[in-house]
Coordinates of C-alpha atoms and ligand atoms in Angstrom, one line a residue:
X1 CA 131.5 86.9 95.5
X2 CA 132.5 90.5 95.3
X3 CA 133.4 92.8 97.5
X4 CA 131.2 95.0 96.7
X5 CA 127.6 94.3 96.6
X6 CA 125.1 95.8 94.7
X7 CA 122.0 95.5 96.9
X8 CA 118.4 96.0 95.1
X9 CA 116.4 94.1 97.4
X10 CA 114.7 97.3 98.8
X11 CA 115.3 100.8 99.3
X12 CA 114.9 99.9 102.9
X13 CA 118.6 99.1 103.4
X14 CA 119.9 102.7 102.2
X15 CA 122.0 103.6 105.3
X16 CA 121.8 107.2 106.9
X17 CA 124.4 110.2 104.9
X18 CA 127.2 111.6 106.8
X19 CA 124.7 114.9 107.3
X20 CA 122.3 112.3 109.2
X21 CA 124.7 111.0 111.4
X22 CA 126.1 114.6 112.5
X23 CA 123.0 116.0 113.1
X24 CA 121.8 112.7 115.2
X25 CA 125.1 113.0 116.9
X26 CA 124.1 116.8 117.6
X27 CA 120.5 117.0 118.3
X28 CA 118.7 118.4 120.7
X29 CA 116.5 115.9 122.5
X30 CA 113.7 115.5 125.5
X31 CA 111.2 112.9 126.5
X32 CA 108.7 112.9 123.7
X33 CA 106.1 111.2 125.5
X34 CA 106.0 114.0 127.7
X35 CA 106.1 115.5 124.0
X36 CA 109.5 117.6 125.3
X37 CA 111.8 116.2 122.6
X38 CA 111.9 119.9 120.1
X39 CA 113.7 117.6 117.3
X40 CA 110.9 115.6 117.4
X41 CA 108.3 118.9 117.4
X42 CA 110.1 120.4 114.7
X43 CA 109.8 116.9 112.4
X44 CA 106.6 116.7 113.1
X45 CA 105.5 120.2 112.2
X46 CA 107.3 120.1 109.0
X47 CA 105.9 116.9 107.9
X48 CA 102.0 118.2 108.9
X49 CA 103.7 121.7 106.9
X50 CA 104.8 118.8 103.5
X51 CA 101.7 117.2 104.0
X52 CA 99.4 120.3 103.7
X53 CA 97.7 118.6 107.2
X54 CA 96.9 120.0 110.5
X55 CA 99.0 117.6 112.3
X56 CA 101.8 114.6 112.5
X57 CA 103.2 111.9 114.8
X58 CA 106.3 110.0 114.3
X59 CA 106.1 106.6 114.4
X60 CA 108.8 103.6 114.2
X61 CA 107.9 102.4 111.2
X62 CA 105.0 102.4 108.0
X63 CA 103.4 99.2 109.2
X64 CA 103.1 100.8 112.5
X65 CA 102.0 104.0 110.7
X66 CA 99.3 102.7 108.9
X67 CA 98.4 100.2 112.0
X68 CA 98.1 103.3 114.1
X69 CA 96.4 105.2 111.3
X70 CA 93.5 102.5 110.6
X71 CA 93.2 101.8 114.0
X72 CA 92.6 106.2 114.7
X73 CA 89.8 105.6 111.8
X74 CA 87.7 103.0 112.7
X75 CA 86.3 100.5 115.7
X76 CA 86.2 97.2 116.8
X77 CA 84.4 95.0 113.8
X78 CA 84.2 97.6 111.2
X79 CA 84.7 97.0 107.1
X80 CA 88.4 98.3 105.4
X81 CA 88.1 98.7 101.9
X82 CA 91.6 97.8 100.1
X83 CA 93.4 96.9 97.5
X84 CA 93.9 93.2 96.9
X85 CA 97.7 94.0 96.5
X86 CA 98.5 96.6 98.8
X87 CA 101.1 96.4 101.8
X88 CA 98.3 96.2 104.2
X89 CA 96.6 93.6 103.3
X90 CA 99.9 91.0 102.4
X91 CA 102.6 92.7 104.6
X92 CA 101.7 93.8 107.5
X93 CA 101.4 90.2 109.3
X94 CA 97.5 90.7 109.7
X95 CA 97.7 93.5 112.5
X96 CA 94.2 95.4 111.3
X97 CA 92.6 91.8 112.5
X98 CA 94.8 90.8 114.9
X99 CA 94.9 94.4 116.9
X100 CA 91.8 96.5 115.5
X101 CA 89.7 93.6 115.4
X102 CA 88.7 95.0 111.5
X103 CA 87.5 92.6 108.4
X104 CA 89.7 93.6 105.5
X105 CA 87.5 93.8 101.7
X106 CA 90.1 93.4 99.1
X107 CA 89.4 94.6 95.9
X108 CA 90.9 94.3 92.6
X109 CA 94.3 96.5 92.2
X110 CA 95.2 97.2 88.6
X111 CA 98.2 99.9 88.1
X112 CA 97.8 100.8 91.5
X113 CA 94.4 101.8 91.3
X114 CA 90.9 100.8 92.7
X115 CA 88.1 101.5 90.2
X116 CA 85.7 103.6 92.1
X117 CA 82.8 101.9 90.8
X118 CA 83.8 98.8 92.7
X119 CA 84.5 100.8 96.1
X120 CA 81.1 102.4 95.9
X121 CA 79.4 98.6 95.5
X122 CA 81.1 97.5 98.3
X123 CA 80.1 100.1 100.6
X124 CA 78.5 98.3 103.0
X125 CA 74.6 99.4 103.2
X126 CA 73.0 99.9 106.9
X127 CA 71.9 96.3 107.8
X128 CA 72.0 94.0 110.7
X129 CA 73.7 91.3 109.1
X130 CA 76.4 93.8 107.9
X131 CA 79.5 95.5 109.3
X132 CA 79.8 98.7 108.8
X133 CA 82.6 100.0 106.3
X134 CA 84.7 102.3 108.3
X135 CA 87.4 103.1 106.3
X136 CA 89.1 103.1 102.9
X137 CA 92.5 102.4 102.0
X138 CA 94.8 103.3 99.4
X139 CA 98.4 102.9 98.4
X140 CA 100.8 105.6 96.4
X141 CA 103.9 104.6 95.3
X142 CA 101.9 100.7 94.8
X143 CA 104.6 98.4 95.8
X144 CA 103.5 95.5 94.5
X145 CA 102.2 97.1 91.3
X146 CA 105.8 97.7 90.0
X147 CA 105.8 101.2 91.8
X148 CA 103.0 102.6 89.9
X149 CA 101.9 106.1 90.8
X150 CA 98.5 107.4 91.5
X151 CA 97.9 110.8 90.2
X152 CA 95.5 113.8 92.2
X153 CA 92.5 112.5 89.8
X154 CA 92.4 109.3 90.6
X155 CA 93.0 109.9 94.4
X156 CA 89.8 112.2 94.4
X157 CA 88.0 109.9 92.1
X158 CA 88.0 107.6 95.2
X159 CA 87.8 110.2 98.1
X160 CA 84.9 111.4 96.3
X161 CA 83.1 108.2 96.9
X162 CA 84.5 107.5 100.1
X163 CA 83.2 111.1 101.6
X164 CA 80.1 110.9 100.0
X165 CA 79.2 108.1 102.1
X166 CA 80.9 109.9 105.2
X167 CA 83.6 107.1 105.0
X168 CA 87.7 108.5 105.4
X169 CA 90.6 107.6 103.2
X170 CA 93.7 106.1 104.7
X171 CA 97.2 106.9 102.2
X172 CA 99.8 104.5 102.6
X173 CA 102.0 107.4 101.6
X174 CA 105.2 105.1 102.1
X175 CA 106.7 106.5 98.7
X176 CA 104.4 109.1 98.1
X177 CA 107.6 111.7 97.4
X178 CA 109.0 109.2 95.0
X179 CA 104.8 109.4 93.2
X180 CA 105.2 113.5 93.4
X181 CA 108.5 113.4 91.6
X182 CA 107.3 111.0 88.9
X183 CA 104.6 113.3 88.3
X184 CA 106.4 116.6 89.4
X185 CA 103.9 117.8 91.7
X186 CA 104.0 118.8 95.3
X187 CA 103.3 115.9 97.4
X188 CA 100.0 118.5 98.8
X189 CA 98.4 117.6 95.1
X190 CA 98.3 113.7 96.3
X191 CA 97.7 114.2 99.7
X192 CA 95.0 117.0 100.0
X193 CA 92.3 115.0 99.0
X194 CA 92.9 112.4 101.6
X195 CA 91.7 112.4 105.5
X196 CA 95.2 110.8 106.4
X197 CA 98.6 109.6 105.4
X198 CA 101.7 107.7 106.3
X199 CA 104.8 108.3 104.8
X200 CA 108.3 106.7 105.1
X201 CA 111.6 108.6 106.5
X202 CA 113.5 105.5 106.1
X203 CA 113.0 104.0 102.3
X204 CA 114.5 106.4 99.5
X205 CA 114.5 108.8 101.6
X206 CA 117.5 107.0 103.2
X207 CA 116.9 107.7 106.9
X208 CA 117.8 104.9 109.5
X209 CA 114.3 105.2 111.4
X210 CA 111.0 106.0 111.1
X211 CA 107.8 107.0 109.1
X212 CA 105.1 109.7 109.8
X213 CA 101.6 109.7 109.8
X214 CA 100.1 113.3 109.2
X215 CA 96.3 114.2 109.8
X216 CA 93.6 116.8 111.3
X217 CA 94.6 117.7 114.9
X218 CA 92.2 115.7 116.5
X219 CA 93.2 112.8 114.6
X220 CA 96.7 112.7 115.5
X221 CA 95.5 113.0 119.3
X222 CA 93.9 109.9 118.9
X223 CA 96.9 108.5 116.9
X224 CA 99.3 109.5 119.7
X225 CA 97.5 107.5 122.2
X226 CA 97.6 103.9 120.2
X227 CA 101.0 104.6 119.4
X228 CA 101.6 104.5 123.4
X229 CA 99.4 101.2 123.2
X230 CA 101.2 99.5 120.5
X231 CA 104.8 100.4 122.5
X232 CA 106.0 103.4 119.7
X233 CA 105.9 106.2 122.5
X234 CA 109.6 106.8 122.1
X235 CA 111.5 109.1 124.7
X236 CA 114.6 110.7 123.2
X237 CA 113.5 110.1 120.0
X238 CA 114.9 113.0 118.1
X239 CA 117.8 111.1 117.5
X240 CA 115.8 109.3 115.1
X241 CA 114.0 112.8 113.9
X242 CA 117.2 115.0 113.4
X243 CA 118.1 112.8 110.6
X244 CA 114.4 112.5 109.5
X245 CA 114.5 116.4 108.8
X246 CA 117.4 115.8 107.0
X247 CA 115.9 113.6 105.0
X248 CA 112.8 115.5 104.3
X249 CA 115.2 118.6 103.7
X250 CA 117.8 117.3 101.5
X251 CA 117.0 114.0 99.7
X252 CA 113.5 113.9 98.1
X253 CA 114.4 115.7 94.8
X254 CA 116.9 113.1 94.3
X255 CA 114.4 110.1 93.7
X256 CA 114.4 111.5 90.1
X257 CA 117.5 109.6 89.8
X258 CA 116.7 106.3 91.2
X259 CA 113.5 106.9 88.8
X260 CA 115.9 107.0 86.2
X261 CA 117.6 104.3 87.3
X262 CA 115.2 101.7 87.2
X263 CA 114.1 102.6 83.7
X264 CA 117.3 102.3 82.2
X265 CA 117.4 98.5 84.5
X266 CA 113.6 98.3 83.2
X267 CA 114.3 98.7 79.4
X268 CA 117.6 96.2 79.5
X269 CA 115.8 93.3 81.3
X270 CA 112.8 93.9 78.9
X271 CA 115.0 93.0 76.1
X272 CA 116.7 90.1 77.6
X273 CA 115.4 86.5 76.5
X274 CA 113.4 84.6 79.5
X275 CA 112.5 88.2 81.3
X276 CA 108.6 89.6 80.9
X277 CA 108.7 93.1 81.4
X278 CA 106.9 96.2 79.7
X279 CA 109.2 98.5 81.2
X280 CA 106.4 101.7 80.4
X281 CA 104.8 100.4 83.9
X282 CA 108.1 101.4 85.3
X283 CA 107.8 104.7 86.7
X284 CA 109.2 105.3 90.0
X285 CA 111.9 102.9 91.6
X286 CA 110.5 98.9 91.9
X287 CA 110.8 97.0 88.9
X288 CA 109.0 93.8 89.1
X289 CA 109.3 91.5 85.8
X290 CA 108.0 87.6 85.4
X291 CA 110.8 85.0 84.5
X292 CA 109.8 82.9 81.7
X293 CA 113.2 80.9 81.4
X294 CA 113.9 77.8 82.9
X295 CA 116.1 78.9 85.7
X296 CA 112.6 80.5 87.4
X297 CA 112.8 83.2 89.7
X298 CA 114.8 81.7 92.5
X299 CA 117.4 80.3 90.5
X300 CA 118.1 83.8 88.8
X301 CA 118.0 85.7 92.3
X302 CA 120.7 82.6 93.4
X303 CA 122.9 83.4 89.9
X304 CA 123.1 86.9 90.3
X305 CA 123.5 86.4 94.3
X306 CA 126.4 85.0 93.4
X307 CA 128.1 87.7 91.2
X308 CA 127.4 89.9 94.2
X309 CA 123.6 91.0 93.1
X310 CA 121.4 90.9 95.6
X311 CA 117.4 90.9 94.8
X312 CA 113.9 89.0 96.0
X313 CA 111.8 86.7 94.2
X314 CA 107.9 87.6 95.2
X315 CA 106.6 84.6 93.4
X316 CA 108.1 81.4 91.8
X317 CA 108.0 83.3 88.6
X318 CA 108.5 86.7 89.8
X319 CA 111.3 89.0 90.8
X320 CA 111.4 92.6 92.4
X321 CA 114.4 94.8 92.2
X322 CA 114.5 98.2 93.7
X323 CA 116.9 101.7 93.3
X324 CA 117.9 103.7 96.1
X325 CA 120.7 106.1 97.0
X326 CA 123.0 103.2 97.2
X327 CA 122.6 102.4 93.9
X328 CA 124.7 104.1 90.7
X329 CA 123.8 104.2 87.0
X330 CA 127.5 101.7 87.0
X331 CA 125.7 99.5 89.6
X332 CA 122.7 98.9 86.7
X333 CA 124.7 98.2 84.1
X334 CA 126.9 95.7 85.9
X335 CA 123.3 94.0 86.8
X336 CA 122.1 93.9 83.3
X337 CA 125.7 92.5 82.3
X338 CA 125.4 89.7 84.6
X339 CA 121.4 88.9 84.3
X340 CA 122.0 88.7 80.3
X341 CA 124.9 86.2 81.0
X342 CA 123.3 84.1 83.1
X343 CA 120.4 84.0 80.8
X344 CA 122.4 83.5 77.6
X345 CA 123.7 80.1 79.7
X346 CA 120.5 78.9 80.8
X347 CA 118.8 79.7 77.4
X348 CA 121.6 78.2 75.7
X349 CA 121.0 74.7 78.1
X350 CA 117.8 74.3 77.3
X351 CA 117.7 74.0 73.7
Ligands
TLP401 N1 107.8 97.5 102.3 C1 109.0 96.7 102.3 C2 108.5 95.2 102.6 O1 107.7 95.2 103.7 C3 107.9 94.5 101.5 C4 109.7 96.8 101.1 O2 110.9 96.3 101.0 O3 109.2 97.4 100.1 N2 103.8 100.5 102.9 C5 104.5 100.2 101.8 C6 103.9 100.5 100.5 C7 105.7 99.5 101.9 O4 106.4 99.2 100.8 C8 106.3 99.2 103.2 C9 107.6 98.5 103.3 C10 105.6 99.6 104.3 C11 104.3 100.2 104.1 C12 106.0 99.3 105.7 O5 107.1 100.0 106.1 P1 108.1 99.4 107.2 O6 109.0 98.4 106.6 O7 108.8 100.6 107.7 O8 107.2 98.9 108.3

């Protein structure tokens, strides 16, 4: 294997820049559960300031972002309207159930979306046999829709039905800067129309730690208090912040190139033989693509694994590879050397 390896598995493993690690090394920290830490403060004010929201709370990580953030919505046996894709519902090991005591409603997620219509039907009516829907949820970058991006219509299109039935919206945000640069907005366009949001510090942004969810003041009260349940009231956490405001400060325009990354590793898988990909779906930085060749999935994540390419399978017939700040225009072309070699071989084989 090579020394070097060229890691699209997630843009969860980008490691903190040198600027991160100096101003961790430097910060100025208290007990944040005493809410003394000013690194902290100041993150969370410019994140609310981003967010266009009242308020913000830093919390360990998105799934214990949106966890907190459903949980600061809703009560004990209340309906969450979701996507049938989204992180939530296949990710986040089941915590709305396990923790908030919540029934999840999928619904169907096509591009990222959820048609409206479909959210409005399955607001629940006032009945005794029924729960009551507390709560939508919706998803911008979609992760598992090949990083599609929602744009402000769409958001209000659902918010729209959501308020009009007195119900709050719930943004997992995670990669909601890499949906504002692939639509070159400011992130207040997709996030204005929403009651609440969770975004990531540690995904393309590249910091070590952390995600924050932003709301109204009251709601982030509420927020801070089943953070300190669920074990996420940190002390000296501006450690983690200091490179969070970093992040926020100094790597979001950036995305546009791991955008343009994975279009250029979009549009050379699409012409390989055995790949099924319309890389115009691609517009952010996941590329997932279906593996018609007879290797499947797991045998071409074990090929390029081997030439020092690391990726996932989501499905027998599925792969996912992601760009991030570790990743170089050099690092895509090497991958599409090796994935059209490999399936040149196996193509070869089996006629
Ligand atoms: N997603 C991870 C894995 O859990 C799949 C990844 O590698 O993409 N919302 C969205 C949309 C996410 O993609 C993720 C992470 C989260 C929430 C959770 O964030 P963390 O990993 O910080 O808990």
């Amino acid at each position: 294997m090579p020394d070097r390896l060229i890691d699209l598995r997630s843009d969860t493993v980008t490691l903190p820049t040198p600027a991160m690690r100096r101003a961790m090394a430097e910060a100025e920290v208290g007990d944040d559960v005493f809410g003394e830490d000013p690194t902290v403060n100041r993150l969370e004010e410019m994140a609310a300031e981003r967010m266009g929201k009242e308020a913000a709370l830093l919390v360990t990580s998105g799934t214990q972002g949106n966890l907190v953030g459903v949980l600061s919505h809703t009560r004990r046996g209340d309906e969450v309207i979701l996507g049938d894709q989204s992180h939530i519902y296949h990710y986040e090991v089941g915590g709305c159930a396990v923790i908030g005591g919540l029934q999840l409603h999928p619904l169907p997620n096509i591009d990222g979306m959820i048609d409206p219509a479909e959210i409005e039907a399955a607001i629940r009516p006032e009945n005794i046999h029924h729960p009551r829907t507390g709560l939508v949820c919706i998803e911008n970058t979609h992760n598992r829709n090949s990083g599609a991006v929602l744009d402000r219509s769409q958001i209000s299109a659902i918010c729209q039905v959501a308020h009009n039935h007195g119900i709050p919206v719930h943004l997992d945000g995670a990669r909601i800067f890499n949906a504002a640069v692939a639509l070159g907005v400011d992130v207040r366009t997709l996030t204005e129309p929403v009651d609440s949001v969770t975004f990531c510090l540690s995904k393309g942004l590249s910091a070590p730690v952390g995600s924050v969810l932003c709301g109204s003041r009251e709601y982030i009260a509420t927020a801070r208090k089943y953070r300190k349940m669920l074990g996420g009231g940190m002390r000296q956490a501006g450690i983690i912040a200091a490179a969070g405001i970093v992040a926020l400060t100094t790597m979001v325009d950036r995305l546009a190139e791991d955008h343009e990354n994975a279009a250029l590793l979009a549009q050379g898988l699409a012409e390989l033989p055995g790949i099924a990909l319309d890389p115009a779906k691609v517009r952010t930085n996941i590329v997932i693509f279906g593996v018609t060749a007879p290797i499947g999935a797991a045998g071409l994540v074990r090929a390029l694994k081997e030439r020092g390419i690391l990726c996932n399978a989501t499905a027998p017939d599925r792969i996912r590879m992601v760009t991030h700040y570790g990743i170089e225009r050099t690092d895509i072309e090497t991958t599409l050397r090796a994935a059209r070699d490999i399936l040149a071989g196996v193509m070869i084989s089996a006629r």
